[in-house]
């Protein structure tokens, strides 16, 4: 069955499969959003159904909540959980310090709140997500609809004094209409090409009126699990300073694919 998956999907699946080894019985787990995180939710669902593991999941989007319920995970709100043992999520980019750009799927606000309310954040990614310097992927910024054009103008003005290579700011669209997040906001994508000082940029952007949150995750991620198309995975732990390599056996995972 895995033979029908593209190498990139196999890489995402391998990272997800390895990451769920961090989940233990009784944990409250933050569930990320996106195609890589969806593999992780399916793997966790399999652990719930077949191994009888009991977990409570806090989803970071409406679509992750739907998938989690479908695969048998008990879903609770962050307010019910209050604090989480672990969050597993994807990323659009990560650097050597495990700083991230997130929000390609438009869920950065919930993702940042959930990850920050967790003892540990694990990012699952394929090798294409690793960068020397953040910024090739457009930085998503969530803004409230009221006066969003003013917020955009203020962001453009602020970028003049910041260490970035590009300064185009575009409103994310969904067909002919502006994209609307789960919280009813819009997303501005900042085409910066290269972010020289992510920490400074994040602080400056978040001070602009109308900005709710930006997609830079600084000092939030603890571990990144990088998957390869042949099943190899690297587990990089920034706190322990360790890198471990393993191989995921796709055949053992056949149940998961046939269940889909
Ligand atoms: C959603 C996100 C995703 O984690 C990010 O876009 C990666 O998605 P994918 O796993 O589909 O490449 O931040 O807001």
XYZ file of N, CA and C and ligand atoms in Angstrom:
794
model
N 0.837 -1.225 0.000
C 0.000 0.000 0.000
C 0.862 1.261 0.000
N 1.980 1.239 0.762
C 2.836 2.422 0.790
C 3.464 2.676 -0.567
N 3.482 1.601 -1.419
C 4.043 1.751 -2.755
C 3.293 2.802 -3.550
N 2.036 3.056 -3.199
C 1.243 4.047 -3.926
C 1.507 5.465 -3.431
N 2.236 5.607 -2.341
C 2.524 6.943 -1.807
C 3.736 7.530 -2.496
N 3.741 8.860 -2.641
C 4.904 9.533 -3.207
C 6.035 9.501 -2.178
N 7.292 9.671 -2.618
C 8.406 9.690 -1.661
C 8.208 10.752 -0.577
N 7.618 11.876 -0.946
C 7.422 12.953 0.049
C 6.398 12.523 1.100
N 5.348 11.819 0.673
C 4.364 11.328 1.649
C 4.973 10.243 2.532
N 5.830 9.417 1.938
C 6.504 8.392 2.750
C 7.386 9.058 3.799
N 8.069 10.143 3.395
C 8.937 10.871 4.339
C 8.097 11.468 5.472
N 6.966 12.054 5.111
C 6.083 12.648 6.131
C 5.552 11.564 7.061
N 5.161 10.435 6.462
C 4.635 9.334 7.266
C 5.727 8.801 8.209
N 6.942 8.630 7.701
C 8.034 8.093 8.530
C 8.278 9.005 9.731
N 8.297 10.315 9.492
C 8.513 11.269 10.599
C 7.376 11.166 11.615
N 6.141 11.072 11.117
C 4.982 10.993 12.012
C 5.018 9.715 12.832
N 5.338 8.614 12.163
C 5.354 7.302 12.820
C 6.390 7.284 13.953
N 7.545 7.898 13.703
C 8.578 7.926 14.755
C 8.174 8.863 15.895
N 7.540 9.972 15.540
C 7.203 10.983 16.560
C 6.183 10.459 17.565
N 5.257 9.603 17.124
C 4.236 9.135 18.066
C 4.818 8.192 19.123
N 6.060 7.739 18.937
C 6.732 6.955 19.999
C 6.911 7.794 21.269
N 6.858 9.128 21.127
C 7.011 10.005 22.300
C 5.727 10.040 23.146
N 4.632 9.549 22.584
C 3.336 9.643 23.271
C 3.144 8.448 24.199
N 2.804 8.746 25.444
C 2.595 7.683 26.446
C 1.152 7.685 26.932
N 0.760 6.526 27.473
C -0.598 6.353 27.997
C -0.927 7.472 28.994
N -2.111 8.061 28.845
C -2.569 9.076 29.796
C -2.171 10.502 29.443
N -1.403 10.669 28.361
C -0.925 12.025 28.018
C -2.024 12.898 27.400
N -1.873 14.209 27.605
C -2.665 15.199 26.874
C -1.764 15.717 25.748
N -2.242 15.574 24.523
C -1.372 15.795 23.356
C -1.946 16.871 22.434
N -1.151 17.862 22.088
C -1.533 18.857 21.097
C -1.388 18.267 19.709
N -2.427 18.424 18.903
C -2.454 17.821 17.563
C -2.331 18.923 16.518
N -1.245 18.913 15.779
C -0.982 19.959 14.793
C -1.886 19.869 13.575
N -1.623 20.755 12.634
C -2.449 20.872 11.416
C -1.549 20.778 10.182
N -2.097 20.206 9.102
C -1.351 20.103 7.848
C -1.230 18.651 7.423
N -0.608 18.430 6.259
C -0.556 17.066 5.714
C 0.347 16.153 6.543
N 1.455 16.682 7.090
C 2.348 15.841 7.910
C 1.669 15.518 9.236
N 1.063 16.544 9.832
C 0.369 16.331 11.110
C -0.799 15.354 10.938
N -1.415 15.340 9.766
C -2.532 14.408 9.538
C -2.044 12.960 9.634
N -0.831 12.692 9.130
C -0.265 11.333 9.284
C -0.097 10.994 10.763
N 0.361 11.979 11.523
C 0.578 11.760 12.963
C -0.755 11.440 13.652
N -1.818 12.160 13.284
C -3.137 11.917 13.896
C -3.608 10.504 13.558
N -3.376 10.085 12.311
C -3.771 8.720 11.919
C -2.969 7.671 12.701
N -1.668 7.924 12.870
C -0.830 6.978 13.649
C -1.314 6.900 15.090
N -1.662 8.063 15.677
C -2.153 8.074 17.063
C -3.491 7.345 17.158
N -4.337 7.533 16.150
C -5.634 6.852 16.120
C -5.433 5.344 16.141
N -4.441 4.883 15.376
C -4.138 3.451 15.341
C -3.695 2.960 16.726
N -2.892 3.785 17.423
C -2.447 3.391 18.770
C -3.618 3.313 19.747
N -4.579 4.216 19.563
C -5.769 4.221 20.433
C -6.612 2.967 20.158
N -6.844 2.703 18.877
C -7.761 1.612 18.512
C -7.133 0.240 18.731
N -5.840 0.119 18.369
C -5.252 -1.223 18.378
C -4.436 -1.536 19.628
N -3.803 -0.509 20.222
C -2.971 -0.783 21.404
C -3.697 -0.389 22.690
N -4.859 0.265 22.547
C -5.631 0.627 23.736
C -5.039 1.772 24.538
N -4.131 2.543 23.917
C -3.539 3.686 24.630
C -4.632 4.749 24.862
N -4.642 5.350 26.065
C -5.655 6.380 26.367
C -4.985 7.750 26.344
N -5.407 8.587 25.417
C -4.870 9.946 25.354
C -6.032 10.923 25.151
N -5.767 12.176 25.489
C -6.723 13.238 25.164
C -6.002 14.177 24.188
N -6.667 14.500 23.085
C -6.036 15.331 22.062
C -6.633 16.730 22.029
N -5.757 17.720 21.911
C -6.208 19.104 21.734
C -5.844 19.520 20.304
N -6.829 19.597 19.405
C -6.542 19.916 18.006
C -6.251 21.411 17.812
N -5.480 21.697 16.766
C -5.120 23.089 16.483
C -5.956 23.677 15.345
N -6.942 22.933 14.874
C -7.822 23.456 13.821
C -9.083 22.612 13.769
N -10.073 23.152 13.098
C -11.340 22.425 12.925
C -11.080 21.140 12.150
N -10.212 21.229 11.099
C -10.022 20.019 10.282
C -9.254 18.938 11.028
N -8.323 19.328 11.890
C -7.631 18.309 12.694
C -8.592 17.695 13.714
N -9.485 18.509 14.272
C -10.469 17.987 15.229
C -11.340 16.924 14.553
N -11.757 17.217 13.319
C -12.609 16.253 12.593
C -11.866 14.944 12.366
N -10.603 15.044 11.911
C -9.813 13.835 11.648
C -9.571 13.056 12.941
N -9.249 13.761 14.014
C -8.957 13.094 15.291
C -10.175 12.289 15.755
N -11.354 12.891 15.669
C -12.573 12.173 16.085
C -12.797 10.956 15.193
N -12.583 11.164 13.879
C -12.776 10.060 12.908
C -11.922 8.848 13.249
N -10.673 9.091 13.693
C -9.764 7.958 13.928
C -9.833 7.456 15.368
N -10.715 8.029 16.175
C -10.965 7.471 17.502
C -10.260 8.150 18.660
N -9.691 9.324 18.430
C -9.007 10.042 19.520
C -10.025 10.895 20.282
N -9.964 10.851 21.605
C -10.838 11.721 22.420
C -10.334 13.160 22.283
N -11.245 14.050 21.889
C -10.863 15.449 21.650
C -11.364 16.320 22.802
N -10.480 17.126 23.360
C -10.876 18.093 24.386
C -10.338 19.465 23.977
N -10.856 20.510 24.614
C -10.382 21.862 24.284
C -9.125 22.159 25.105
N -8.398 23.190 24.707
C -7.208 23.580 25.471
C -7.615 24.053 26.861
N -8.768 24.705 26.956
C -9.221 25.158 28.280
C -9.526 23.979 29.194
N -10.016 22.897 28.622
C -10.246 21.694 29.445
C -8.911 21.068 29.848
N -7.980 21.034 28.915
C -6.684 20.395 29.200
C -5.811 21.274 30.099
N -5.916 22.573 29.901
C -5.112 23.594 30.594
C -3.622 23.516 30.234
N -3.011 22.378 30.340
C -1.589 22.226 29.994
C -1.406 20.883 29.323
N -0.455 20.799 28.406
C -0.275 19.570 27.625
C 1.100 18.957 27.883
N 1.159 17.637 27.764
C 2.448 16.961 27.905
C 3.314 17.182 26.674
N 2.650 17.233 25.535
C 3.389 17.173 24.272
C 2.532 17.733 23.151
N 3.157 18.442 22.227
C 2.474 18.796 20.968
C 3.314 18.290 19.812
N 2.666 17.681 18.844
C 3.364 17.247 17.624
C 2.725 17.982 16.449
N 3.547 18.655 15.644
C 3.017 19.476 14.556
C 4.020 19.500 13.399
N 3.558 19.889 12.253
C 4.437 20.083 11.104
C 5.019 21.489 11.117
N 5.766 21.823 10.058
C 6.322 23.179 9.920
C 6.556 23.452 8.439
N 6.607 24.718 8.108
C 6.919 25.094 6.722
C 8.421 25.236 6.524
N 9.118 25.674 7.570
C 10.588 25.741 7.555
C 11.099 25.534 8.979
N 12.296 24.930 9.094
C 12.993 24.939 10.387
C 14.475 25.167 10.129
N 15.138 25.826 11.108
C 16.575 26.087 10.950
C 17.369 25.271 11.975
N 18.677 25.487 12.032
C 19.540 24.671 12.890
C 19.224 24.857 14.375
N 18.654 26.025 14.741
C 18.266 26.257 16.146
C 16.852 25.754 16.432
N 16.242 25.103 15.464
C 14.846 24.628 15.531
C 13.857 25.783 15.693
N 14.220 26.945 15.165
C 13.233 28.007 15.002
C 12.445 27.709 13.718
N 11.183 28.114 13.714
C 10.273 27.651 12.656
C 9.537 28.797 11.974
N 9.125 28.530 10.728
C 8.003 29.273 10.131
C 6.850 28.296 10.039
N 5.688 28.708 10.557
C 4.472 27.912 10.470
C 3.316 28.792 10.000
N 2.232 28.112 9.601
C 1.048 28.868 9.207
C 0.697 28.721 7.746
N 1.450 27.859 7.030
C 1.113 27.607 5.623
C -0.321 27.121 5.484
N -0.794 26.408 6.502
C -2.171 25.905 6.492
C -3.150 26.855 7.158
N -2.648 27.996 7.623
C -3.530 29.023 8.182
C -3.918 28.816 9.639
N -3.237 27.889 10.333
C -3.646 27.584 11.718
C -2.611 28.061 12.739
N -1.763 29.023 12.349
C -0.625 29.393 13.195
C -1.027 29.877 14.584
N -2.170 30.554 14.700
C -2.555 31.128 15.994
C -2.823 30.025 17.019
N -3.713 29.101 16.669
C -3.995 27.990 17.589
C -2.739 27.144 17.788
N -1.965 26.953 16.694
C -0.760 26.124 16.791
C 0.237 26.723 17.782
N 0.373 28.053 17.754
C 1.359 28.667 18.655
C 0.869 28.613 20.103
N -0.420 28.839 20.307
C -0.954 28.782 21.679
C -0.795 27.365 22.234
N -1.165 26.380 21.434
C -1.118 24.983 21.900
C 0.333 24.546 22.150
N 1.235 24.881 21.235
C 2.643 24.476 21.411
C 3.243 25.141 22.643
N 2.888 26.401 22.867
C 3.448 27.132 24.004
C 2.908 26.590 25.331
N 1.728 25.984 25.281
C 1.113 25.416 26.497
C 1.495 23.945 26.672
N 2.639 23.539 26.125
C 3.052 22.131 26.172
C 4.437 22.008 26.798
N 4.637 20.921 27.542
C 5.976 20.677 28.097
C 6.997 20.528 26.981
N 6.562 19.961 25.860
C 7.491 19.676 24.769
C 6.796 19.851 23.425
N 7.491 20.465 22.464
C 6.957 20.522 21.098
C 7.872 19.725 20.171
N 7.259 18.797 19.449
C 8.002 17.995 18.473
C 7.507 18.365 17.080
N 8.439 18.715 16.208
C 8.073 19.036 14.827
C 8.407 17.850 13.938
N 7.489 17.531 13.051
C 7.698 16.452 12.088
C 7.787 17.073 10.699
N 8.805 16.651 9.942
C 9.044 17.329 8.664
C 9.779 16.405 7.705
N 9.647 16.700 6.413
C 10.500 16.055 5.420
C 11.724 16.949 5.217
N 12.714 16.449 4.503
C 13.997 17.163 4.408
C 13.876 18.525 3.718
N 12.854 18.695 2.869
C 12.694 19.957 2.127
C 12.398 21.135 3.054
N 11.997 20.853 4.295
C 11.627 21.934 5.224
C 12.840 22.543 5.927
N 13.998 21.881 5.804
C 15.192 22.374 6.515
C 15.864 23.496 5.720
N 16.164 24.622 6.389
C 16.799 25.762 5.711
C 17.971 26.279 6.550
N 18.904 26.942 5.886
C 20.003 27.588 6.603
C 19.495 28.841 7.306
N 18.708 29.623 6.575
C 18.120 30.863 7.105
C 16.638 30.873 6.779
N 15.818 31.212 7.768
C 14.367 31.253 7.541
C 13.993 32.368 6.560
N 12.897 32.176 5.838
C 12.365 33.296 5.058
C 12.040 33.014 3.609
N 12.526 31.905 3.034
C 12.143 31.605 1.647
C 10.640 31.337 1.587
N 10.122 30.652 2.612
C 8.667 30.438 2.695
C 8.037 31.733 3.210
N 7.003 32.239 2.553
C 6.375 33.500 3.012
C 5.887 33.387 4.458
N 6.200 34.409 5.254
C 5.833 34.385 6.676
C 4.358 34.772 6.844
N 3.526 33.855 7.364
C 2.114 34.184 7.583
C 1.936 35.044 8.838
N 1.097 36.063 8.700
C 0.759 36.925 9.848
C -0.765 37.003 9.921
N -1.329 36.627 11.065
C -2.798 36.662 11.217
C -3.203 38.048 11.682
N -4.147 38.661 10.949
C -4.626 40.013 11.296
C -6.141 39.988 11.402
N -6.690 40.868 12.232
C -8.158 40.917 12.312
C -8.682 41.598 11.040
N -9.917 41.257 10.621
C -10.439 41.832 9.368
C -10.568 43.350 9.427
N -10.951 43.902 10.608
C -11.133 45.361 10.698
C -9.818 46.067 10.377
N -9.844 46.910 9.359
C -8.674 47.725 9.019
C -7.455 46.932 8.585
N -7.669 45.766 7.963
C -6.509 44.925 7.628
C -5.555 45.628 6.655
N -6.113 46.542 5.831
C -5.235 47.229 4.863
C -4.304 48.201 5.595
N -4.817 48.775 6.686
C -3.967 49.647 7.506
C -2.881 48.817 8.183
N -3.271 47.640 8.710
C -2.273 46.759 9.328
C -1.205 46.388 8.304
N -1.640 46.098 7.072
C -0.668 45.754 6.039
C 0.290 46.917 5.789
N -0.251 48.143 5.682
C 0.605 49.310 5.429
C 1.610 49.497 6.574
N 1.146 49.281 7.811
C 2.040 49.434 8.971
C 3.129 48.364 8.962
N 2.770 47.150 8.535
C 3.779 46.073 8.436
C 4.822 46.452 7.379
N 4.339 46.929 6.221
C 5.258 47.299 5.126
C 6.227 48.389 5.589
N 5.700 49.331 6.352
C 6.547 50.424 6.866
C 7.591 49.880 7.841
N 7.142 48.965 8.722
C 8.063 48.398 9.717
C 9.180 47.594 9.042
N 8.851 46.932 7.929
C 9.837 46.064 7.267
C 11.023 46.864 6.709
N 10.807 48.158 6.436
C 11.875 48.989 5.865
C 13.100 48.990 6.774
N 12.862 48.961 8.085
C 13.980 49.038 9.039
C 14.429 47.670 9.557
N 13.939 46.597 8.954
C 14.276 45.261 9.454
C 15.185 44.519 8.476
N 15.913 43.533 9.017
C 16.905 42.797 8.242
C 16.225 41.679 7.436
N 15.576 42.080 6.330
C 14.924 41.107 5.443
C 15.288 41.455 4.000
N 15.120 40.466 3.086
C 15.522 40.715 1.699
C 14.375 41.175 0.799
N 13.146 40.702 1.114
C 11.981 41.089 0.314
C 10.980 41.793 1.207
N 10.071 42.588 0.617
C 9.121 43.335 1.459
C 7.696 43.278 0.931
N 7.412 42.336 0.006
C 6.033 42.237 -0.522
C 5.118 41.597 0.521
N 3.938 42.172 0.655
C 2.956 41.619 1.601
C 1.665 41.376 0.832
N 1.185 40.118 0.842
C -0.035 39.799 0.087
C -1.112 39.241 1.010
N -2.361 39.531 0.662
C -3.490 38.985 1.416
C -3.738 37.560 0.919
N -3.776 36.591 1.837
C -4.042 35.213 1.409
C -5.494 35.094 0.930
N -5.655 34.430 -0.208
C -6.991 34.298 -0.803
C -7.460 32.849 -0.739
N -8.760 32.688 -0.781
C -9.392 31.381 -0.917
C -10.344 31.522 -2.095
N -9.865 31.219 -3.295
C -10.627 31.529 -4.506
C -10.691 33.035 -4.685
N -11.902 33.574 -4.814
C -12.056 35.014 -5.049
C -12.160 35.819 -3.754
N -12.280 35.107 -2.630
C -12.484 35.813 -1.349
C -11.237 35.704 -0.484
N -11.127 36.628 0.480
C -10.000 36.555 1.421
C -10.127 35.282 2.251
N -8.997 34.624 2.486
C -8.968 33.423 3.340
C -9.388 33.835 4.755
N -10.190 32.998 5.388
C -10.633 33.274 6.761
C -10.162 32.131 7.667
N -9.486 32.479 8.749
C -8.975 31.460 9.673
C -10.105 30.928 10.556
N -9.795 29.880 11.319
C -10.795 29.312 12.252
C -11.265 30.368 13.247
N -10.448 31.373 13.505
C -10.801 32.438 14.451
C -11.451 33.633 13.761
N -11.743 33.503 12.459
C -12.439 34.564 11.728
C -11.535 35.703 11.277
N -10.228 35.459 11.252
C -9.274 36.507 10.849
C -8.758 36.271 9.435
N -7.914 37.198 8.945
C -7.260 37.044 7.649
C -5.773 36.737 7.852
N -5.130 36.312 6.764
C -3.681 36.045 6.809
C -2.989 36.944 5.791
N -1.974 37.663 6.238
C -1.081 38.381 5.321
C 0.185 37.543 5.184
N 0.611 37.284 3.945
C 1.847 36.530 3.719
C 2.962 37.515 3.390
N 4.028 37.461 4.183
C 5.159 38.384 4.028
C 6.260 37.679 3.236
N 6.514 38.184 2.017
C 7.493 37.534 1.136
C 8.867 38.162 1.399
N 9.556 37.630 2.394
C 10.765 38.272 2.924
C 12.045 37.687 2.340
N 11.961 36.496 1.763
C 13.092 35.783 1.129
C 14.165 35.362 2.127
N 14.553 36.250 2.992
C 15.584 35.940 3.988
C 15.306 36.774 5.241
N 15.228 36.093 6.401
C 14.965 36.795 7.667
C 16.270 36.797 8.468
N 16.905 37.955 8.558
C 18.213 38.047 9.235
C 18.098 37.889 10.738
N 17.002 38.437 11.332
C 16.856 38.411 12.785
C 15.403 38.037 13.144
N 15.115 36.733 13.170
C 13.726 36.288 13.376
C 13.131 36.774 14.689
N 13.922 36.800 15.756
C 13.406 37.210 17.070
C 12.933 38.664 17.028
N 13.779 39.532 16.444
C 13.429 40.954 16.361
C 12.199 41.146 15.473
N 12.189 40.466 14.337
C 11.057 40.584 13.411
C 9.748 40.185 14.102
N 9.788 39.079 14.823
C 8.586 38.591 15.500
C 8.069 39.622 16.504
N 8.971 40.203 17.284
C 8.565 41.187 18.291
C 7.966 42.427 17.638
N 8.613 42.904 16.583
C 8.145 44.136 15.923
C 6.773 43.910 15.275
N 6.627 42.797 14.558
C 5.352 42.522 13.861
C 4.200 42.421 14.863
N 4.460 41.755 15.994
C 3.364 41.533 16.957
C 2.945 42.805 17.692
N 3.733 43.887 17.560
C 3.340 45.147 18.197
C 2.443 46.006 17.312
N 2.267 45.584 16.060
C 1.495 46.408 15.115
C -0.008 46.204 15.361
N -0.779 47.306 15.489
C -2.221 47.175 15.725
C -2.896 46.345 14.633
N -3.760 45.446 15.061
C -4.476 44.576 14.128
C -3.816 43.223 13.949
N -2.529 43.140 14.290
C -1.830 41.842 14.184
C -2.187 41.002 15.399
N -2.610 39.767 15.155
C -2.938 38.852 16.254
C -1.711 38.009 16.593
N -1.048 37.476 15.571
C 0.111 36.612 15.811
C 0.842 36.404 14.499
N 2.120 36.052 14.577
C 2.875 35.730 13.359
C 3.369 34.289 13.421
N 3.795 33.777 12.281
C 4.145 32.358 12.163
C 5.566 31.997 12.538
N 6.303 32.923 13.164
C 7.656 32.567 13.629
C 7.546 31.901 14.999
N 8.083 30.707 15.121
C 8.110 29.985 16.393
C 9.560 29.987 16.867
N 9.855 30.873 17.828
C 11.233 31.031 18.299
C 11.358 30.377 19.672
N 12.321 29.502 19.836
C 12.561 28.814 21.127
C 11.323 28.060 21.616
N 10.527 27.542 20.735
C 9.342 26.775 21.140
C 9.542 25.280 20.860
N 10.185 24.982 19.724
C 10.352 23.583 19.320
C 11.531 22.939 20.071
N 11.306 21.741 20.604
C 12.357 21.016 21.338
C 13.033 19.946 20.488
N 12.229 19.282 19.670
C 12.735 18.135 18.896
C 12.182 18.235 17.480
N 13.029 17.967 16.485
C 12.494 17.824 15.126
C 12.786 16.395 14.660
N 11.763 15.778 14.091
C 11.924 14.442 13.510
C 11.851 14.616 11.998
N 12.979 14.352 11.331
C 13.059 14.553 9.882
C 12.911 13.204 9.189
N 11.923 13.088 8.308
C 11.694 11.837 7.596
C 12.257 11.869 6.194
N 12.690 10.685 5.714
C 13.169 10.526 4.341
C 12.240 9.545 3.613
N 12.247 9.610 2.294
C 11.354 8.780 1.485
C 11.603 7.285 1.613
N 12.829 6.903 2.048
C 13.138 5.462 2.180
C 12.883 4.950 3.599
N 12.263 5.787 4.442
C 11.922 5.337 5.790
C 12.927 5.744 6.859
N 14.071 6.322 6.445
C 15.034 6.781 7.470
C 14.465 7.992 8.191
N 14.750 8.072 9.494
C 14.352 9.257 10.256
C 15.524 9.718 11.121
N 15.626 11.029 11.255
C 16.602 11.612 12.191
C 15.814 12.306 13.285
N 16.207 12.068 14.522
C 15.559 12.720 15.659
C 16.574 13.695 16.254
N 16.328 14.975 16.070
C 17.263 16.000 16.571
C 16.663 16.673 17.796
N 17.367 16.558 18.908
C 16.890 17.122 20.170
C 17.766 18.317 20.509
N 17.189 19.529 20.458
C 17.985 20.746 20.623
C 18.455 20.912 22.074
N 17.688 20.412 23.047
C 18.062 20.569 24.457
C 19.167 19.581 24.836
N 19.030 18.340 24.388
C 20.042 17.325 24.703
C 21.247 17.454 23.770
N 21.082 18.137 22.640
C 22.172 18.261 21.665
C 22.466 16.948 20.964
N 21.458 16.083 20.843
C 21.678 14.763 20.233
C 20.984 14.642 18.877
N 21.540 13.769 18.038
C 20.901 13.403 16.772
C 20.912 11.878 16.686
N 19.731 11.277 16.568
C 19.650 9.814 16.451
C 19.055 9.461 15.108
N 19.570 8.371 14.517
C 19.028 7.931 13.226
C 18.392 6.560 13.366
N 17.275 6.373 12.706
C 16.570 5.084 12.735
C 15.931 4.845 11.383
N 15.356 3.663 11.218
C 14.625 3.377 9.973
C 13.244 2.847 10.319
N 12.231 3.408 9.684
C 10.856 2.946 9.879
C 10.572 1.869 8.839
N 10.015 0.740 9.303
C 9.655 -0.342 8.396
C 8.235 -0.095 7.887
N 8.088 0.264 6.618
C 6.766 0.585 6.089
C 5.819 -0.613 6.139
N 6.356 -1.825 5.955
C 5.484 -3.005 5.912
C 4.685 -3.159 7.188
N 5.336 -2.877 8.333
C 4.653 -3.007 9.618
C 3.486 -2.033 9.736
N 3.468 -1.020 8.874
C 2.450 0.023 8.981
C 1.293 -0.197 8.015
N 1.277 -1.357 7.361
C 0.263 -1.592 6.333
C -1.165 -1.402 6.833
N -1.439 -1.782 8.096
C -2.779 -1.619 8.657
C -3.261 -0.196 8.537
N -2.337 0.721 8.845
C -2.688 2.137 8.850
C -3.166 2.572 7.467
N -2.477 2.103 6.444
C -2.825 2.530 5.095
C -4.110 1.890 4.619
N -4.308 0.614 4.971
C -5.526 -0.047 4.519
C -6.738 0.488 5.260
N -6.522 1.025 6.474
C -7.632 1.609 7.244
C -8.131 2.916 6.637
N -7.317 3.564 5.817
C -7.668 4.915 5.340
C -8.822 4.872 4.332
C -0.399 24.814 9.307
C 1.064 24.600 9.462
C 1.622 23.322 8.930
O 2.226 22.640 9.971
C 2.633 23.637 7.876
O 2.001 24.417 6.885
C 3.192 22.352 7.249
O 2.198 21.720 6.497
P 2.475 20.382 5.690
O 2.771 19.329 6.698
O 1.185 20.120 4.943
O 3.635 20.638 4.768
O 1.787 25.398 9.985
O -0.776 26.090 9.743
